[in-house]
Structure formats: C-alpha cells, structure tokens
Amino acid sequence: MADKLQAIKGMNDILPPDSARWEWFEDTVRRLMARYGYKALRTPIVEPTALFVRGLGEVTDIVEKEMYSFTDHMNGDLLTLRPEATAGMVRAIVEHNALYNGPLRVWQMGPMFRHERPQKGRYRQFHQLDVEAFGHAGPDVDAEIILMVRALWRELGLKEGEHLTLEINSLGQPAERAAHRAALIAHFEAHADRLDDDAQRRLHSNPLRILDSKNPAMAPLVESAPKLLDYLGEASRAHFDGVRAVLDAAGLGYRINPRLVRGMDYYNLTVFEWVTPLLGAQSTVCGGGRYDTLIEQLGGKPAPGVGFGLGIERLLLLLEAAGLNPPPSVPDAYAVVADGVPMATVMPVLETLRAAGAAVVLHAGGGSLKSQFKRADASGARHALIFAPDELSRGELALKPLRDAAAAQRTRSLADAALWAGELLPA
Ligand code: ATP
Ligand code: MG
C-alpha cells in the first residue's frame, strides 16, 4: 500500500456528524444577516502580502510571526494566505468603489490562516464570520453590531453572563493615543528590567501592543499601565458614551476593560470582545471595533468603518461545552430495495418524492432486507419505503413508519408519488 497522506498540522477536516454543527451555525448566521440588512461580500483567500503589512501594521503578532507568505514562482509576486478578513474587505470595496452610492453593510464566512502553535481553540487554518459596516461614523452602528452578536448568541441558545460576557473599551483618536503613548513608554521604561523580549522590541515601535501581551509574567506591569480612557478628548468620550447608552437601553451588560486594545493597529474609538469562561486560554470568541482610517490607508477615499471577526471553531467548542446541539436532522425516508428489483423502477419514484421536498436516502448496493432495515433504522429515517416484487407487481410500494409504533404499514402507488409525498414530511 502507498504511504498515507495527512492533513497539515493545525488544519482540520470537518466530517459528519460534526459538520452538522457548522451548518447549524452557518444557517443561523445567514438568517441573522438578512434580518439586519447585511449583504454577502466574498473576497479571495490569497492577497498581496503588502495588504496585510500596510493594513494590520508591521509591529503586530500577525504580521511579525503568523502569516503564511510565499513567492509566486511564476512571476515573483509576494502573496499571503489571509490571516483575517477586514483588510481584504476594505481592499475590495476600495477597488470596486463600492461606497459610491453610500454606506455598505457586508459580511463573509471562510477560512483564515495563521502560523500559531496548534491547541484547543487555536489552529493554523481556522474560520471566521466577519461583519463590516462601511460609511457610518456614529456610535449607533457600533452598538448595532454588538447587539447583532448578542442576537446570534440568543438564536443559538447561549446565555450572556453565563456563557459569554462583553468587554468594551475606547482607543480614542490618533492624537489622543500619541499622548497616551508617551506616558506608556515612560511607564514601561521605568520597569525596563521586567519587560519580555517582545515588549523590549515594541517599546518604541508600538508600545500599545505591549498591552495585548499574552505573557502572564507581564500582567502586573500591563495592569498598572496608564489607561487610554484617561486620555480621551470630548468627542471620543461622547462616542463611547453613545455606544454605552444604546447597550444600556438594550439591557446588555458589559465590562469596561481599559486594557483591551485588540491585535491590529487599524482600530480607533470603540473596541470590544466577547469572552467566555468555558474555553481556558482561548477565551475570546469574537472581537471587533471601529477603524476610521483604514480605508484611506489602503488607498480609498476617507470613510469610516466598524466590524468584527468571530472565531467559528471557538464558538462551536463553546456550544458543545454549553451542551447546545443542532436540531436533529434525519431523512424523511430510507428506501429499501429487495433483491432483483431494478433501480430503473426505484429511482424515478425517489426523484419525484425529493422534488416534492422529501429527504430520501437510497440504500445502494443491495444486501438482505434485514441488513437494509438495520441501515434504515440507523439512519434515523422516519419511514422505510419498501420496493419488493409483490407490491411492485401491483404498481405499488410499501410505506412503513419506523418511529411510530402505533402507525400501520400501508401501500402507496408508484405512479402517484407526488400526491402522497407529503405523508413523509414531519407534521
Ligand atoms: P487571540 O488573542 O486568541 O490570539 P486574536 O486577537 O489574535 O485572538 P482576532 O484577530 O481578533 O484574534 O480574530 C477574531 C477571532 O478569531 C478571535 O477572537 C478568535 O475567536 C478567532 N481566532 C483568532 N485566531 C485563531 C486561531 N488561530 N484559531 C482559531 N480561532 C482563532
Ligand atoms: Mg492571535
């Protein structure tokens, strides 16, 4: 036998029955996006490396150490597998001048790539739901997308407070951050001996990133650092208060976390994360915020933006930990075919039933009726359709209820399948 090939470390296959959880999530998202007026925008998985370097910032974990970048050997182009979705979304709306007719609310779901140490809730290929609202400057849309995430939790059965809590902060505007930055550098310089390597390196290039450190040894120093919230001017404060007023009115509780800075440089004003106590170190399930200078930075006409990314694997792990399962999905019928019955007789009937909306699984490959009934049972189907010579000779098949002991087996006409297909569907 030839050697077995394996998936790349940190990149996962998703097989049934686990894939049902994914489809449950995806279906829920599609319905929710329509309810909030968000449209699909799909971008390529491969983008020019420069997009992420310019978009996310050179001194970030992603750009410094996590990107899958490579040279296209055909033409020498520098390319990167997208590590996040916002930069690509912005590139696309700039490239297509998509804000020409006013604001745009868009979303997409798909794989992202980061070269990290694989562990539970952290992979090298993972998936995000990404939602972006372009062209809205006010705090109302910041609040709306946060409420939209709460609506998603509720649709899936997750409870705020118990399974997930909201943290918010404001990063102010660039001028406010400059003043804070000076205070931050002074603070970290005063404790230079306690800075880890990353922090040493970032002290002067990007000190705000130090607040995003995952090193527990850095925690006390980060905890005592000057707070950006204390440096906000009146307009930034009013924006933050505007977001809070809507969240308060909607009865959504949150914690103000002055240390919350997010991992990319493009954010300003509102930032937020939804965190869970149920997933250990991989506690952030969803994070986002406002990025009012990114569009201009990537070559577009200045326009504000706000959005979030949600880690689908982490969310599905959370659903599992919370004991929340997709609604069961079973076929309406399983077709059992006696030895010698031609498929040419069976298939057209099944096609008619399916066209009428019934989910019908064909037992392919023959075998004894007993073994076929075992399969029918294991499939969870509510009915068996029995194609056997006796009934077929009268132009009929037998319809046997499998889950309802009180219901009797009956015969139905092959020619009239469209008329009785509805009997297979759940009441
Ligand atoms: P973390 O701090 O856990 O590394 P992050 O701040 O790098 O997360 P974002 O860039 O904000 O993550 O991405 C949004 C969401 O995508 C995260 O909150 C998380 O749920 C998910 N995510 C990020 N990286 C991974 C990964 N390597 N594997 C699985 N999910 C991930
Ligand atoms: Mg990360």
Tab-separated table of C-alpha atoms and ligand atoms in Angstrom:
chain	number	residue	atom	x	y	z
A	1	MET	CA	0.000	0.000	0.000
A	2	ALA	CA	1.121	3.528	-0.702
A	3	ASP	CA	2.026	5.820	2.204
A	4	LYS	CA	-0.900	7.620	3.771
A	5	LEU	CA	-1.075	11.341	3.249
A	6	GLN	CA	-2.090	13.547	6.145
A	7	ALA	CA	-3.648	16.959	6.595
A	8	ILE	CA	-1.221	19.726	7.505
A	9	LYS	CA	-0.691	20.232	11.233
A	10	GLY	CA	-3.210	22.681	12.674
A	11	MET	CA	-5.556	22.290	9.697
A	12	ASN	CA	-8.634	20.176	10.227
A	13	ASP	CA	-11.130	18.114	8.266
A	14	ILE	CA	-14.717	18.510	9.328
A	15	LEU	CA	-16.645	15.269	8.977
A	16	PRO	CA	-20.210	14.273	9.720
A	17	PRO	CA	-21.703	14.333	12.298
A	18	ASP	CA	-19.560	17.316	13.427
A	19	SER	CA	-20.280	19.150	10.178
A	20	ALA	CA	-23.936	19.422	11.281
A	21	ARG	CA	-22.870	21.868	13.983
A	22	TRP	CA	-21.185	24.004	11.333
A	23	GLU	CA	-24.251	24.025	9.110
A	24	TRP	CA	-26.452	24.917	12.039
A	25	PHE	CA	-24.217	27.898	12.776
A	26	GLU	CA	-23.980	28.950	9.115
A	27	ASP	CA	-27.737	28.741	8.554
A	28	THR	CA	-28.334	30.783	11.694
A	29	VAL	CA	-25.856	33.419	10.541
A	30	ARG	CA	-27.444	33.723	7.083
A	31	ARG	CA	-30.878	34.337	8.575
A	32	LEU	CA	-29.481	36.848	11.049
A	33	MET	CA	-27.549	38.831	8.422
A	34	ALA	CA	-30.687	39.204	6.327
A	35	ARG	CA	-32.585	40.453	9.372
A	36	TYR	CA	-30.027	43.215	9.936
A	37	GLY	CA	-29.719	44.148	6.254
A	38	TYR	CA	-26.165	42.850	5.716
A	39	LYS	CA	-25.188	41.559	2.260
A	40	ALA	CA	-22.614	38.928	1.317
A	41	LEU	CA	-19.215	40.070	0.033
A	42	ARG	CA	-16.713	37.312	-0.765
A	43	THR	CA	-13.033	38.007	-1.186
A	44	PRO	CA	-10.125	35.768	-2.266
A	45	ILE	CA	-8.183	33.685	0.253
A	46	VAL	CA	-4.865	34.826	-1.242
A	47	GLU	CA	-4.000	38.538	-1.214
A	48	PRO	CA	-0.867	40.612	-1.849
A	49	THR	CA	1.332	40.475	1.274
A	50	ALA	CA	1.511	44.286	1.267
A	51	LEU	CA	-2.220	44.475	2.023
A	52	PHE	CA	-1.727	42.961	5.478
A	53	VAL	CA	1.566	44.684	6.241
A	54	ARG	CA	0.001	48.060	5.462
A	55	GLY	CA	-3.414	47.233	6.853
A	56	LEU	CA	-2.680	45.468	10.145
A	57	GLY	CA	0.597	47.199	10.999
A	58	GLU	CA	4.155	45.939	10.761
A	59	VAL	CA	4.613	45.539	14.523
A	60	THR	CA	1.758	43.130	15.251
A	61	ASP	CA	1.791	39.428	16.180
A	62	ILE	CA	0.111	38.531	12.911
A	63	VAL	CA	2.480	40.367	10.579
A	64	GLU	CA	5.634	39.686	12.601
A	65	LYS	CA	5.207	35.956	13.098
A	66	GLU	CA	1.933	34.406	11.992
A	67	MET	CA	1.477	34.954	8.258
A	68	TYR	CA	1.666	32.247	5.618
A	69	SER	CA	3.518	34.243	2.992
A	70	PHE	CA	5.166	32.941	-0.153
A	71	THR	CA	6.501	33.987	-3.519
A	72	ASP	CA	4.508	33.142	-6.619
A	73	HIS	CA	7.226	31.369	-8.581
A	74	MET	CA	5.580	32.218	-11.888
A	75	ASN	CA	6.013	35.974	-11.505
A	76	GLY	CA	7.778	36.713	-8.222
A	77	ASP	CA	4.715	38.312	-6.547
A	78	LEU	CA	4.673	38.280	-2.731
A	79	LEU	CA	1.429	36.646	-1.603
A	80	THR	CA	-0.176	35.771	1.743
A	81	LEU	CA	-2.992	33.453	2.812
A	82	ARG	CA	-5.371	35.843	4.527
A	83	PRO	CA	-4.879	35.879	8.320
A	84	GLU	CA	-8.026	37.969	8.844
A	85	ALA	CA	-10.819	39.331	6.682
A	86	THR	CA	-11.135	43.069	7.262
A	87	ALA	CA	-8.147	44.133	5.140
A	88	GLY	CA	-9.423	42.151	2.148
A	89	MET	CA	-12.937	43.507	2.570
A	90	VAL	CA	-11.555	47.052	2.562
A	91	ARG	CA	-9.375	46.342	-0.474
A	92	ALA	CA	-12.439	45.047	-2.315
A	93	ILE	CA	-14.712	47.997	-1.557
A	94	VAL	CA	-11.933	50.433	-2.496
A	95	GLU	CA	-11.122	48.544	-5.694
A	96	HIS	CA	-14.795	48.480	-6.754
A	97	ASN	CA	-15.613	51.961	-5.489
A	98	ALA	CA	-18.429	50.247	-3.596
A	99	LEU	CA	-19.206	53.182	-1.300
A	100	TYR	CA	-20.061	55.397	-4.284
A	101	ASN	CA	-23.784	55.140	-3.529
A	102	GLY	CA	-23.453	55.476	0.233
A	103	PRO	CA	-22.805	53.196	3.208
A	104	LEU	CA	-22.463	49.452	2.805
A	105	ARG	CA	-23.030	46.628	5.290
A	106	VAL	CA	-21.380	43.345	4.336
A	107	TRP	CA	-20.328	40.003	5.759
A	108	GLN	CA	-18.483	36.834	4.854
A	109	MET	CA	-17.514	33.494	6.372
A	110	GLY	CA	-14.477	31.472	5.498
A	111	PRO	CA	-11.016	30.137	6.334
A	112	MET	CA	-8.188	32.268	7.752
A	113	PHE	CA	-4.557	31.206	8.186
A	114	ARG	CA	-2.091	31.936	10.975
A	115	HIS	CA	1.090	30.101	11.818
A	116	GLU	CA	0.441	29.574	15.533
A	117	ARG	CA	1.070	26.719	17.944
A	118	PRO	CA	-1.973	24.470	17.443
A	119	GLN	CA	-4.009	23.719	20.566
A	120	LYS	CA	-7.653	23.512	21.526
A	121	GLY	CA	-9.377	26.572	20.040
A	122	ARG	CA	-6.219	27.674	18.196
A	123	TYR	CA	-5.448	26.334	14.731
A	124	ARG	CA	-3.436	27.232	11.648
A	125	GLN	CA	-6.446	27.137	9.389
A	126	PHE	CA	-9.476	28.407	11.268
A	127	HIS	CA	-12.726	30.040	10.233
A	128	GLN	CA	-14.270	33.383	10.934
A	129	LEU	CA	-17.558	35.095	10.499
A	130	ASP	CA	-16.604	38.604	9.501
A	131	VAL	CA	-19.057	41.506	9.528
A	132	GLU	CA	-18.265	45.055	8.403
A	133	ALA	CA	-20.283	48.278	8.159
A	134	PHE	CA	-18.653	50.893	5.926
A	135	GLY	CA	-19.524	54.585	5.805
A	136	HIS	CA	-21.196	55.058	9.198
A	137	ALA	CA	-19.436	57.463	11.553
A	138	GLY	CA	-21.778	57.500	14.555
A	139	PRO	CA	-21.805	55.234	17.608
A	140	ASP	CA	-25.193	53.779	16.606
A	141	VAL	CA	-23.734	51.198	14.221
A	142	ASP	CA	-21.025	50.232	16.748
A	143	ALA	CA	-23.831	49.419	19.163
A	144	GLU	CA	-25.928	47.705	16.500
A	145	ILE	CA	-23.239	45.189	15.528
A	146	ILE	CA	-22.641	44.383	19.201
A	147	LEU	CA	-26.379	43.779	19.643
A	148	MET	CA	-26.323	41.673	16.487
A	149	VAL	CA	-23.754	39.384	18.109
A	150	ARG	CA	-25.956	39.137	21.193
A	151	ALA	CA	-28.857	38.176	18.910
A	152	LEU	CA	-26.658	35.432	17.452
A	153	TRP	CA	-25.922	34.070	20.935
A	154	ARG	CA	-29.631	34.037	21.702
A	155	GLU	CA	-30.517	32.264	18.446
A	156	LEU	CA	-28.030	29.527	19.316
A	157	GLY	CA	-29.176	29.238	22.926
A	158	LEU	CA	-26.073	30.810	24.512
A	159	LYS	CA	-26.593	32.960	27.577
A	160	GLU	CA	-24.937	36.311	28.278
A	161	GLY	CA	-23.330	36.334	31.673
A	162	GLU	CA	-23.147	32.537	31.866
A	163	HIS	CA	-21.518	31.560	28.555
A	164	LEU	CA	-20.264	34.891	27.241
A	165	THR	CA	-19.620	38.374	28.522
A	166	LEU	CA	-18.987	41.595	26.664
A	167	GLU	CA	-15.916	43.765	27.236
A	168	ILE	CA	-15.582	47.203	25.680
A	169	ASN	CA	-13.017	49.976	25.556
A	170	SER	CA	-12.242	53.077	23.538
A	171	LEU	CA	-8.913	53.572	21.766
A	172	GLY	CA	-9.691	57.228	21.055
A	173	GLN	CA	-8.173	59.002	18.077
A	174	PRO	CA	-4.537	59.060	16.880
A	175	ALA	CA	-3.707	62.365	18.648
A	176	GLU	CA	-5.064	61.028	21.952
A	177	ARG	CA	-3.126	57.836	21.505
A	178	ALA	CA	0.075	59.835	20.915
A	179	ALA	CA	-0.237	61.484	24.349
A	180	HIS	CA	-1.033	58.149	25.958
A	181	ARG	CA	1.848	56.531	24.098
A	182	ALA	CA	4.371	58.888	25.700
A	183	ALA	CA	3.029	58.047	29.166
A	184	LEU	CA	3.049	54.352	28.295
A	185	ILE	CA	6.694	54.404	27.180
A	186	ALA	CA	7.673	56.239	30.376
A	187	HIS	CA	5.831	53.641	32.464
A	188	PHE	CA	7.441	50.654	30.729
A	189	GLU	CA	10.883	52.296	30.667
A	190	ALA	CA	10.703	52.721	34.427
A	191	HIS	CA	10.370	48.908	34.650
A	192	ALA	CA	12.599	48.014	31.701
A	193	ASP	CA	14.115	45.054	33.575
A	194	ARG	CA	10.704	43.349	33.732
A	195	LEU	CA	9.875	43.587	30.017
A	196	ASP	CA	9.945	40.374	27.982
A	197	ASP	CA	11.654	40.234	24.567
A	198	ASP	CA	8.535	41.183	22.594
A	199	ALA	CA	7.897	44.135	24.878
A	200	GLN	CA	11.535	45.311	24.685
A	201	ARG	CA	11.328	45.287	20.926
A	202	ARG	CA	7.966	47.044	20.805
A	203	LEU	CA	8.688	49.624	23.495
A	204	HIS	CA	9.432	52.345	20.967
A	205	SER	CA	7.916	50.959	17.779
A	206	ASN	CA	4.445	50.072	19.094
A	207	PRO	CA	4.091	50.255	22.898
A	208	LEU	CA	0.295	49.874	22.760
A	209	ARG	CA	0.876	46.302	21.560
A	210	ILE	CA	2.521	45.519	24.898
A	211	LEU	CA	-0.929	45.830	26.492
A	212	ASP	CA	-2.050	42.947	24.249
A	213	SER	CA	0.706	40.677	25.648
A	214	LYS	CA	-0.296	37.083	26.369
A	215	ASN	CA	2.676	36.588	28.734
A	216	PRO	CA	1.330	36.144	32.304
A	217	ALA	CA	4.634	37.475	33.686
A	218	MET	CA	3.849	40.806	32.028
A	219	ALA	CA	0.364	41.037	33.573
A	220	PRO	CA	1.184	43.200	36.646
A	221	LEU	CA	3.079	45.699	34.508
A	222	VAL	CA	0.245	45.850	31.996
A	223	GLU	CA	-2.293	46.172	34.804
A	224	SER	CA	-0.579	49.236	36.262
A	225	ALA	CA	-0.004	50.977	32.914
A	226	PRO	CA	-1.599	54.370	32.158
A	227	LYS	CA	-5.141	53.965	30.830
A	228	LEU	CA	-6.006	55.235	27.375
A	229	LEU	CA	-9.515	56.075	28.614
A	230	ASP	CA	-7.975	58.830	30.752
A	231	TYR	CA	-6.576	60.466	27.617
A	232	LEU	CA	-9.797	60.699	25.602
A	233	GLY	CA	-10.975	64.102	24.412
A	234	GLU	CA	-14.577	65.249	24.478
A	235	ALA	CA	-15.610	63.875	21.069
A	236	SER	CA	-14.122	60.428	21.729
A	237	ARG	CA	-15.759	60.303	25.124
A	238	ALA	CA	-19.120	61.295	23.607
A	239	HIS	CA	-18.779	58.497	21.034
A	240	PHE	CA	-18.045	55.975	23.768
A	241	ASP	CA	-20.984	57.245	25.826
A	242	GLY	CA	-23.193	56.990	22.741
A	243	VAL	CA	-22.359	53.314	22.338
A	244	ARG	CA	-22.896	52.667	26.027
A	245	ALA	CA	-26.265	54.452	26.046
A	246	VAL	CA	-27.632	52.093	23.380
A	247	LEU	CA	-26.226	48.992	25.093
A	248	ASP	CA	-27.713	50.145	28.400
A	249	ALA	CA	-31.088	50.804	26.791
A	250	ALA	CA	-30.998	47.343	25.210
A	251	GLY	CA	-30.312	45.780	28.609
A	252	LEU	CA	-26.928	44.415	27.576
A	253	GLY	CA	-24.423	44.311	30.441
A	254	TYR	CA	-20.703	44.821	29.774
A	255	ARG	CA	-17.390	45.361	31.485
A	256	ILE	CA	-15.196	48.316	30.560
A	257	ASN	CA	-11.728	46.823	30.118
A	258	PRO	CA	-9.141	49.628	29.830
A	259	ARG	CA	-6.501	47.054	28.800
A	260	LEU	CA	-8.474	45.893	25.756
A	261	VAL	CA	-6.521	47.060	22.673
A	262	ARG	CA	-7.041	44.263	20.078
A	263	GLY	CA	-4.290	42.810	17.929
A	264	MET	CA	-4.286	45.073	14.867
A	265	ASP	CA	-3.194	48.689	14.538
A	266	TYR	CA	-6.179	49.804	12.490
A	267	TYR	CA	-8.631	50.306	15.345
A	268	ASN	CA	-9.775	53.611	16.832
A	269	LEU	CA	-12.621	54.606	19.192
A	270	THR	CA	-14.805	51.586	20.045
A	271	VAL	CA	-13.227	48.160	20.514
A	272	PHE	CA	-14.965	45.151	22.002
A	273	GLU	CA	-14.566	41.457	22.706
A	274	TRP	CA	-16.956	38.714	23.714
A	275	VAL	CA	-15.150	36.385	26.112
A	276	THR	CA	-16.098	33.041	27.611
A	277	PRO	CA	-15.042	31.389	30.866
A	278	LEU	CA	-15.519	27.920	29.304
A	279	LEU	CA	-12.560	27.681	26.884
A	280	GLY	CA	-9.476	28.269	29.038
A	281	ALA	CA	-6.790	30.452	27.456
A	282	GLN	CA	-8.656	30.694	24.140
A	283	SER	CA	-11.289	32.846	25.803
A	284	THR	CA	-12.050	35.418	23.094
A	285	VAL	CA	-14.749	34.188	20.770
A	286	CYS	CA	-15.474	37.448	18.964
A	287	GLY	CA	-13.627	40.745	18.671
A	288	GLY	CA	-14.039	43.927	16.739
A	289	GLY	CA	-14.230	47.660	16.679
A	290	ARG	CA	-14.052	50.828	14.658
A	291	TYR	CA	-11.377	51.576	12.037
A	292	ASP	CA	-11.965	55.041	10.618
A	293	THR	CA	-8.589	55.495	8.901
A	294	LEU	CA	-8.086	52.052	7.341
A	295	ILE	CA	-9.953	52.719	4.105
A	296	GLU	CA	-7.863	55.807	3.421
A	297	GLN	CA	-4.714	53.971	4.460
A	298	LEU	CA	-5.437	51.328	1.826
A	299	GLY	CA	-5.892	53.906	-0.912
A	300	GLY	CA	-9.615	54.691	-0.727
A	301	LYS	CA	-11.465	57.942	-0.237
A	302	PRO	CA	-11.648	58.505	3.538
A	303	ALA	CA	-14.665	56.711	5.030
A	304	PRO	CA	-15.297	55.229	8.464
A	305	GLY	CA	-15.741	51.536	9.189
A	306	VAL	CA	-16.692	49.251	12.029
A	307	GLY	CA	-16.824	45.460	12.219
A	308	PHE	CA	-15.946	42.254	13.989
A	309	GLY	CA	-14.468	38.813	13.490
A	310	LEU	CA	-15.897	35.764	15.208
A	311	GLY	CA	-13.897	32.557	15.585
A	312	ILE	CA	-16.208	29.780	14.421
A	313	GLU	CA	-14.204	26.854	15.863
A	314	ARG	CA	-14.153	28.516	19.282
A	315	LEU	CA	-17.850	29.232	19.106
A	316	LEU	CA	-18.637	25.638	18.188
A	317	LEU	CA	-16.452	24.389	21.047
A	318	LEU	CA	-18.366	26.724	23.323
A	319	LEU	CA	-21.715	25.423	22.088
A	320	GLU	CA	-20.518	21.900	22.811
A	321	ALA	CA	-19.272	22.867	26.277
A	322	ALA	CA	-22.630	24.510	26.957
A	323	GLY	CA	-24.454	21.336	25.866
A	324	LEU	CA	-26.150	23.066	22.937
A	325	ASN	CA	-26.699	20.881	19.909
A	326	PRO	CA	-28.041	21.451	16.411
A	327	PRO	CA	-31.663	20.492	15.848
A	328	PRO	CA	-31.608	16.823	14.805
A	329	SER	CA	-31.655	16.286	11.089
A	330	VAL	CA	-32.948	12.908	9.894
A	331	PRO	CA	-34.121	11.744	6.476
A	332	ASP	CA	-37.860	11.536	5.915
A	333	ALA	CA	-37.471	8.128	4.353
A	334	TYR	CA	-34.981	5.361	3.635
A	335	ALA	CA	-35.553	3.293	0.521
A	336	VAL	CA	-35.104	-0.460	0.979
A	337	VAL	CA	-34.783	-2.394	-2.277
A	338	ALA	CA	-35.372	-6.167	-2.457
A	339	ASP	CA	-33.007	-8.362	-4.391
A	340	GLY	CA	-33.609	-8.236	-8.144
A	341	VAL	CA	-35.740	-5.089	-8.201
A	342	PRO	CA	-34.360	-2.860	-10.968
A	343	MET	CA	-33.095	0.578	-9.943
A	344	ALA	CA	-34.807	1.886	-13.077
A	345	THR	CA	-38.099	1.280	-11.226
A	346	VAL	CA	-36.921	2.725	-7.916
A	347	MET	CA	-35.014	5.869	-8.879
A	348	PRO	CA	-37.772	7.789	-10.717
A	349	VAL	CA	-40.082	7.373	-7.690
A	350	LEU	CA	-37.402	8.700	-5.338
A	351	GLU	CA	-36.745	11.630	-7.669
A	352	THR	CA	-40.439	12.547	-7.579
A	353	LEU	CA	-40.515	12.365	-3.766
A	354	ARG	CA	-37.390	14.517	-3.473
A	355	ALA	CA	-38.719	17.057	-5.954
A	356	ALA	CA	-41.753	17.343	-3.646
A	357	GLY	CA	-39.442	18.217	-0.748
A	358	ALA	CA	-38.886	14.894	0.999
A	359	ALA	CA	-35.394	13.876	2.116
A	360	VAL	CA	-34.965	10.316	0.897
A	361	VAL	CA	-31.869	8.126	1.277
A	362	LEU	CA	-31.470	5.261	-1.164
A	363	HIS	CA	-29.997	2.011	0.067
A	364	ALA	CA	-27.457	1.421	-2.655
A	365	GLY	CA	-25.513	-1.782	-3.073
A	366	GLY	CA	-28.109	-4.443	-2.222
A	367	GLY	CA	-27.921	-6.923	0.645
A	368	SER	CA	-30.577	-8.794	2.649
A	369	LEU	CA	-33.755	-6.924	3.622
A	370	LYS	CA	-32.788	-7.477	7.256
A	371	SER	CA	-29.457	-5.707	6.838
A	372	GLN	CA	-31.132	-2.936	4.855
A	373	PHE	CA	-33.679	-2.376	7.631
A	374	LYS	CA	-30.818	-2.130	10.103
A	375	ARG	CA	-29.360	0.682	7.991
A	376	ALA	CA	-32.750	2.334	7.706
A	377	ASP	CA	-33.027	2.315	11.475
A	378	ALA	CA	-29.504	3.648	11.988
A	379	SER	CA	-30.171	6.493	9.549
A	380	GLY	CA	-32.846	7.845	11.884
A	381	ALA	CA	-35.333	7.989	8.999
A	382	ARG	CA	-38.985	8.264	9.981
A	383	HIS	CA	-40.182	5.908	7.240
A	384	ALA	CA	-38.948	2.991	5.188
A	385	LEU	CA	-40.017	2.757	1.560
A	386	ILE	CA	-40.018	-0.896	0.621
A	387	PHE	CA	-39.566	-1.795	-3.005
A	388	ALA	CA	-40.450	-5.522	-3.162
A	389	PRO	CA	-41.685	-7.704	-6.055
A	390	ASP	CA	-45.210	-8.359	-4.675
A	391	GLU	CA	-46.150	-4.701	-4.290
A	392	LEU	CA	-44.307	-3.680	-7.446
A	393	SER	CA	-46.329	-6.164	-9.495
A	394	ARG	CA	-49.431	-4.163	-8.444
A	395	GLY	CA	-47.735	-0.836	-9.216
A	396	GLU	CA	-47.209	-0.077	-5.508
A	397	LEU	CA	-44.615	0.112	-2.749
A	398	ALA	CA	-44.934	-0.384	0.996
A	399	LEU	CA	-44.550	2.628	3.298
A	400	LYS	CA	-43.536	1.592	6.791
A	401	PRO	CA	-43.410	4.073	9.695
A	402	LEU	CA	-40.213	3.395	11.674
A	403	ARG	CA	-40.606	5.678	14.706
A	404	ASP	CA	-44.308	5.482	15.432
A	405	ALA	CA	-45.283	2.047	16.748
A	406	ALA	CA	-48.996	2.923	16.537
A	407	ALA	CA	-48.902	3.735	12.820
A	408	ALA	CA	-49.560	0.877	10.417
A	409	GLN	CA	-47.668	-0.092	7.290
A	410	ARG	CA	-49.574	0.856	4.133
A	411	THR	CA	-49.157	0.688	0.376
A	412	ARG	CA	-48.895	3.646	-1.977
A	413	SER	CA	-48.993	3.934	-5.754
A	414	LEU	CA	-45.696	4.331	-7.589
A	415	ALA	CA	-47.270	6.484	-10.275
A	416	ASP	CA	-48.832	8.916	-7.772
A	417	ALA	CA	-45.716	9.557	-5.642
A	418	ALA	CA	-46.109	13.330	-5.990
A	419	LEU	CA	-49.568	13.084	-4.391
A	420	TRP	CA	-48.545	11.223	-1.228
A	421	ALA	CA	-45.001	12.654	-0.788
A	422	GLY	CA	-46.396	14.997	1.879
A	423	GLU	CA	-47.124	11.996	4.145
A	424	LEU	CA	-43.360	11.576	4.561
A	425	LEU	CA	-42.790	15.104	5.857
A	426	PRO	CA	-42.884	15.896	9.575
A	427	ALA	CA	-46.332	17.012	10.767
B	1	ATP	P1	-6.131	35.537	20.299
B	1	ATP	O1	-5.893	36.681	21.231
B	1	ATP	O2	-6.865	34.412	20.923
B	1	ATP	O3	-4.886	35.119	19.558
B	1	ATP	P2	-6.766	37.389	18.238
B	1	ATP	O4	-6.927	38.671	18.955
B	1	ATP	O5	-5.477	37.106	17.555
B	1	ATP	O6	-7.124	36.147	19.198
B	1	ATP	P3	-8.573	38.225	16.162
B	1	ATP	O7	-7.541	38.548	15.184
B	1	ATP	O8	-9.284	39.290	16.861
B	1	ATP	O9	-7.974	37.191	17.232
B	1	ATP	O10	-9.631	37.252	15.452
B	1	ATP	C1	-11.011	37.214	15.845
B	1	ATP	C2	-11.369	35.875	16.418
B	1	ATP	O11	-10.914	34.803	15.612
B	1	ATP	C3	-10.747	35.584	17.754
B	1	ATP	O12	-11.466	36.212	18.790
B	1	ATP	C4	-10.836	34.082	17.835
B	1	ATP	O13	-12.133	33.681	18.221
B	1	ATP	C5	-10.613	33.676	16.418
B	1	ATP	N1	-9.211	33.249	16.218
B	1	ATP	C6	-8.107	34.033	16.081
B	1	ATP	N2	-7.019	33.276	15.873
B	1	ATP	C7	-7.439	31.985	15.877
B	1	ATP	C8	-6.793	30.721	15.691
B	1	ATP	N3	-5.501	30.638	15.435
B	1	ATP	N4	-7.541	29.593	15.763
B	1	ATP	C9	-8.879	29.667	15.999
B	1	ATP	N5	-9.538	30.814	16.165
B	1	ATP	C10	-8.843	31.966	16.106
B	2	MG	MG	-3.830	35.906	17.987
